[in-house]
PDB file of C-alpha atoms in Angstrom:
ATOM      1  CA  MET A   1      -7.617  -3.790 -18.148  1.00  0.00           C
ATOM      2  CA  VAL A   2      -6.054  -5.734 -15.302  1.00  0.00           C
ATOM      3  CA  GLU A   3      -7.480  -8.831 -13.623  1.00  0.00           C
ATOM      4  CA  PRO A   4      -7.472  -8.463  -9.786  1.00  0.00           C
ATOM      5  CA  ARG A   5      -6.286 -12.016  -9.045  1.00  0.00           C
ATOM      6  CA  GLU A   6      -3.307 -11.620 -11.401  1.00  0.00           C
ATOM      7  CA  PHE A   7      -2.542  -8.175  -9.941  1.00  0.00           C
ATOM      8  CA  ARG A   8      -2.328  -9.648  -6.413  1.00  0.00           C
ATOM      9  CA  LYS A   9      -0.208 -12.538  -7.646  1.00  0.00           C
ATOM     10  CA  ARG A  10       2.216 -10.194  -9.408  1.00  0.00           C
ATOM     11  CA  ILE A  11       2.631  -7.974  -6.320  1.00  0.00           C
ATOM     12  CA  GLN A  12       3.182 -11.061  -4.147  1.00  0.00           C
ATOM     13  CA  GLU A  13       5.853 -12.305  -6.594  1.00  0.00           C
ATOM     14  CA  ILE A  14       7.678  -8.960  -6.514  1.00  0.00           C
ATOM     15  CA  VAL A  15       7.642  -8.876  -2.705  1.00  0.00           C
ATOM     16  CA  SER A  16       8.949 -12.455  -2.744  1.00  0.00           C
ATOM     17  CA  GLN A  17       8.443 -13.633   0.823  1.00  0.00           C
ATOM     18  CA  ASP A  18       6.776 -16.617   2.466  1.00  0.00           C
ATOM     19  CA  TYR A  19       4.339 -14.459   4.444  1.00  0.00           C
ATOM     20  CA  LYS A  20       1.287 -13.566   2.360  1.00  0.00           C
ATOM     21  CA  VAL A  21       0.699  -9.853   1.952  1.00  0.00           C
ATOM     22  CA  GLU A  22      -2.863  -8.853   2.842  1.00  0.00           C
ATOM     23  CA  PHE A  23      -4.535  -6.896   0.032  1.00  0.00           C
ATOM     24  CA  LEU A  24      -6.930  -4.313   1.437  1.00  0.00           C
ATOM     25  CA  GLY A  25      -9.054  -1.451   0.224  1.00  0.00           C
ATOM     26  CA  LYS A  26     -12.591  -0.393  -0.337  1.00  0.00           C
ATOM     27  CA  ASN A  27     -13.462  -1.404  -3.915  1.00  0.00           C
ATOM     28  CA  PHE A  28      -9.986  -2.957  -4.378  1.00  0.00           C
ATOM     29  CA  ASP A  29     -11.027  -5.328  -7.184  1.00  0.00           C
ATOM     30  CA  GLN A  30     -13.099  -2.655  -8.906  1.00  0.00           C
ATOM     31  CA  ILE A  31     -10.168  -0.212  -8.913  1.00  0.00           C
ATOM     32  CA  VAL A  32      -7.712  -2.850 -10.158  1.00  0.00           C
ATOM     33  CA  SER A  33     -10.090  -3.856 -12.949  1.00  0.00           C
ATOM     34  CA  ILE A  34     -10.062  -0.307 -14.370  1.00  0.00           C
ATOM     35  CA  LEU A  35      -6.262  -0.001 -14.283  1.00  0.00           C
ATOM     36  CA  THR A  36      -4.612   0.116 -17.670  1.00  0.00           C
ATOM     37  CA  ASP A  37      -1.642  -2.166 -18.210  1.00  0.00           C
ATOM     38  CA  THR A  38       0.554   0.956 -18.155  1.00  0.00           C
ATOM     39  CA  LYS A  39      -0.732   2.114 -14.752  1.00  0.00           C
ATOM     40  CA  ALA A  40      -0.444  -1.414 -13.346  1.00  0.00           C
ATOM     41  CA  GLY A  41       3.118  -1.544 -14.695  1.00  0.00           C
ATOM     42  CA  LYS A  42       3.946   1.670 -12.834  1.00  0.00           C
ATOM     43  CA  ILE A  43       2.594   0.164  -9.604  1.00  0.00           C
ATOM     44  CA  TYR A  44       4.651  -3.009 -10.154  1.00  0.00           C
ATOM     45  CA  SER A  45       7.749  -0.853 -10.762  1.00  0.00           C
ATOM     46  CA  TRP A  46       7.041   1.155  -7.611  1.00  0.00           C
ATOM     47  CA  VAL A  47       6.702  -2.036  -5.516  1.00  0.00           C
ATOM     48  CA  ASN A  48       9.953  -3.307  -7.029  1.00  0.00           C
ATOM     49  CA  GLU A  49      11.710  -0.045  -6.082  1.00  0.00           C
ATOM     50  CA  VAL A  50      10.318  -0.296  -2.535  1.00  0.00           C
ATOM     51  CA  VAL A  51      11.564  -3.884  -2.190  1.00  0.00           C
ATOM     52  CA  SER A  52      14.942  -2.841  -3.671  1.00  0.00           C
ATOM     53  CA  LYS A  53      15.159  -0.115  -0.979  1.00  0.00           C
ATOM     54  CA  LYS A  54      15.236   2.695  -3.538  1.00  0.00           C
ATOM     55  CA  ILE A  55      12.297   4.518  -1.941  1.00  0.00           C
ATOM     56  CA  GLN A  56      12.347   6.037   1.537  1.00  0.00           C
ATOM     57  CA  PRO A  57       9.551   4.930   3.860  1.00  0.00           C
ATOM     58  CA  ILE A  58       7.262   7.061   5.955  1.00  0.00           C
ATOM     59  CA  PHE A  59       8.166   6.398   9.581  1.00  0.00           C
ATOM     60  CA  ILE A  60       6.273   7.564  12.664  1.00  0.00           C
ATOM     61  CA  GLY A  61       7.719   7.133  16.151  1.00  0.00           C
ATOM     62  CA  SER A  62       4.339   6.418  17.701  1.00  0.00           C
ATOM     63  CA  GLU A  63       3.570   3.699  20.229  1.00  0.00           C
ATOM     64  CA  LYS A  64      -0.045   3.561  19.034  1.00  0.00           C
ATOM     65  CA  GLN A  65      -1.049  -0.035  18.384  1.00  0.00           C
ATOM     66  CA  TYR A  66      -1.809  -1.157  14.825  1.00  0.00           C
ATOM     67  CA  LYS A  67      -2.878  -4.788  14.705  1.00  0.00           C
ATOM     68  CA  ASN A  68       0.019  -6.785  16.246  1.00  0.00           C
ATOM     69  CA  TRP A  69       2.576  -3.971  16.148  1.00  0.00           C
ATOM     70  CA  ALA A  70       3.277  -0.523  17.497  1.00  0.00           C
ATOM     71  CA  VAL A  71       3.207   2.036  14.682  1.00  0.00           C
ATOM     72  CA  SER A  72       6.896   2.739  15.436  1.00  0.00           C
ATOM     73  CA  GLU A  73       7.670  -0.830  14.307  1.00  0.00           C
ATOM     74  CA  LEU A  74       6.263  -0.191  10.832  1.00  0.00           C
ATOM     75  CA  PHE A  75       7.416   1.439   7.624  1.00  0.00           C
ATOM     76  CA  THR A  76       4.807   2.726   5.190  1.00  0.00           C
ATOM     77  CA  PHE A  77       5.406   3.443   1.515  1.00  0.00           C
ATOM     78  CA  ARG A  78       2.995   5.569  -0.541  1.00  0.00           C
ATOM     79  CA  HIS A  79       2.276   5.831  -4.249  1.00  0.00           C
ATOM     80  CA  GLN A  80      -0.414   7.951  -5.847  1.00  0.00           C
ATOM     81  CA  PHE A  81      -1.988   7.901  -9.278  1.00  0.00           C
ATOM     82  CA  SER A  82      -5.180   9.029 -10.956  1.00  0.00           C
ATOM     83  CA  ILE A  83      -7.723   7.495 -13.265  1.00  0.00           C
ATOM     84  CA  GLY A  84      -9.790  10.155 -14.943  1.00  0.00           C
ATOM     85  CA  ASN A  85     -10.471  12.795 -12.302  1.00  0.00           C
ATOM     86  CA  THR A  86     -10.172  10.430  -9.345  1.00  0.00           C
ATOM     87  CA  GLU A  87      -7.036  10.254  -7.222  1.00  0.00           C
ATOM     88  CA  TYR A  88      -6.010   6.879  -5.799  1.00  0.00           C
ATOM     89  CA  ARG A  89      -3.325   5.881  -3.310  1.00  0.00           C
ATOM     90  CA  THR A  90      -1.463   2.681  -2.663  1.00  0.00           C
ATOM     91  CA  LEU A  91       0.201   2.025   0.663  1.00  0.00           C
ATOM     92  CA  LEU A  92       2.617  -0.812   1.254  1.00  0.00           C
ATOM     93  CA  VAL A  93       3.155  -1.534   4.955  1.00  0.00           C
ATOM     94  CA  LYS A  94       6.261  -3.331   6.203  1.00  0.00           C
ATOM     95  CA  VAL A  95       7.398  -4.453   9.630  1.00  0.00           C
ATOM     96  CA  LYS A  96      10.865  -2.934  10.199  1.00  0.00           C
ATOM     97  CA  ASN A  97      13.666  -5.328   9.216  1.00  0.00           C
ATOM     98  CA  SER A  98      11.096  -7.991   8.464  1.00  0.00           C
ATOM     99  CA  ILE A  99       8.056  -8.698   6.289  1.00  0.00           C
ATOM    100  CA  TYR A 100       5.646  -6.739   4.129  1.00  0.00           C
ATOM    101  CA  ILE A 101       2.217  -7.178   5.691  1.00  0.00           C
ATOM    102  CA  GLU A 102      -0.305  -5.073   3.766  1.00  0.00           C
ATOM    103  CA  PHE A 103      -0.962  -3.565   0.360  1.00  0.00           C
ATOM    104  CA  HIS A 104      -3.727  -0.950   0.443  1.00  0.00           C
ATOM    105  CA  LEU A 105      -5.428   0.495  -2.626  1.00  0.00           C
ATOM    106  CA  GLY A 106      -8.211   3.050  -2.435  1.00  0.00           C
ATOM    107  CA  ASN A 107      -9.494   6.524  -3.050  1.00  0.00           C
ATOM    108  CA  HIS A 108      -8.493   9.513  -0.922  1.00  0.00           C
ATOM    109  CA  LYS A 109     -11.228   8.921   1.672  1.00  0.00           C
ATOM    110  CA  TYR A 110     -10.023   5.344   2.241  1.00  0.00           C
ATOM    111  CA  TYR A 111      -6.413   6.578   2.290  1.00  0.00           C
ATOM    112  CA  ASP A 112      -7.239   9.124   5.031  1.00  0.00           C
ATOM    113  CA  LYS A 113      -8.892   6.381   7.106  1.00  0.00           C
ATOM    114  CA  ILE A 114      -5.787   4.164   6.895  1.00  0.00           C
ATOM    115  CA  ARG A 115      -3.472   7.112   7.589  1.00  0.00           C
ATOM    116  CA  LYS A 116      -5.361   7.764  10.825  1.00  0.00           C
ATOM    117  CA  GLU A 117      -5.134   4.087  11.813  1.00  0.00           C
ATOM    118  CA  LEU A 118      -1.378   4.163  11.174  1.00  0.00           C
ATOM    119  CA  ASP A 119      -1.057   7.470  13.059  1.00  0.00           C
ATOM    120  CA  LEU A 120       0.204   9.142   9.877  1.00  0.00           C
ATOM    121  CA  LYS A 121      -2.540  11.762  10.008  1.00  0.00           C
ATOM    122  CA  LYS A 122      -3.669  13.686  13.023  1.00  0.00           C
ATOM    123  CA  SER A 123      -7.293  14.709  13.235  1.00  0.00           C
ATOM    124  CA  SER A 124      -7.906  18.282  12.165  1.00  0.00           C
ATOM    125  CA  TYR A 125     -10.572  18.704  14.879  1.00  0.00           C
TER     126      TYR A 125
END
C-alpha cells in the first residue's frame, strides 16, 4: 500500500518544477492508500512519460475560463486504471509551454465533473 504524502512527494519530484502541483480529487488520500506499489509505479512511469513529452496531450481550443487560464491555454493528460471493479482516472493539467498545475485522481464521476470544468466533455442534455 502507498502512503499519500509520499505519493504526492514522488509526483512532485518527477515533475521537477518550482511551482507546487495541486493534488485534487474526491477521496484522493483514500484512493492512494489502496494503490499497490505496482499500480503506483505505473502512475509514476506515466507522469515521467508525460514530462518527457512521450505522451500526447488532450487539447481543446475553448476560450472557457478555468481558474486563471482559458482552457485553450491548457494541456490535459489522462491515465486510467482499475482497482477491483472500480475504474479510476488521473489527469495531469499543464499550462502550455509552462508549468504543471494540477494532478487529479478520482473515480469516473469525479473525472466527468473535471472534464466538464475543463470543457473536455459536453453535456449530453
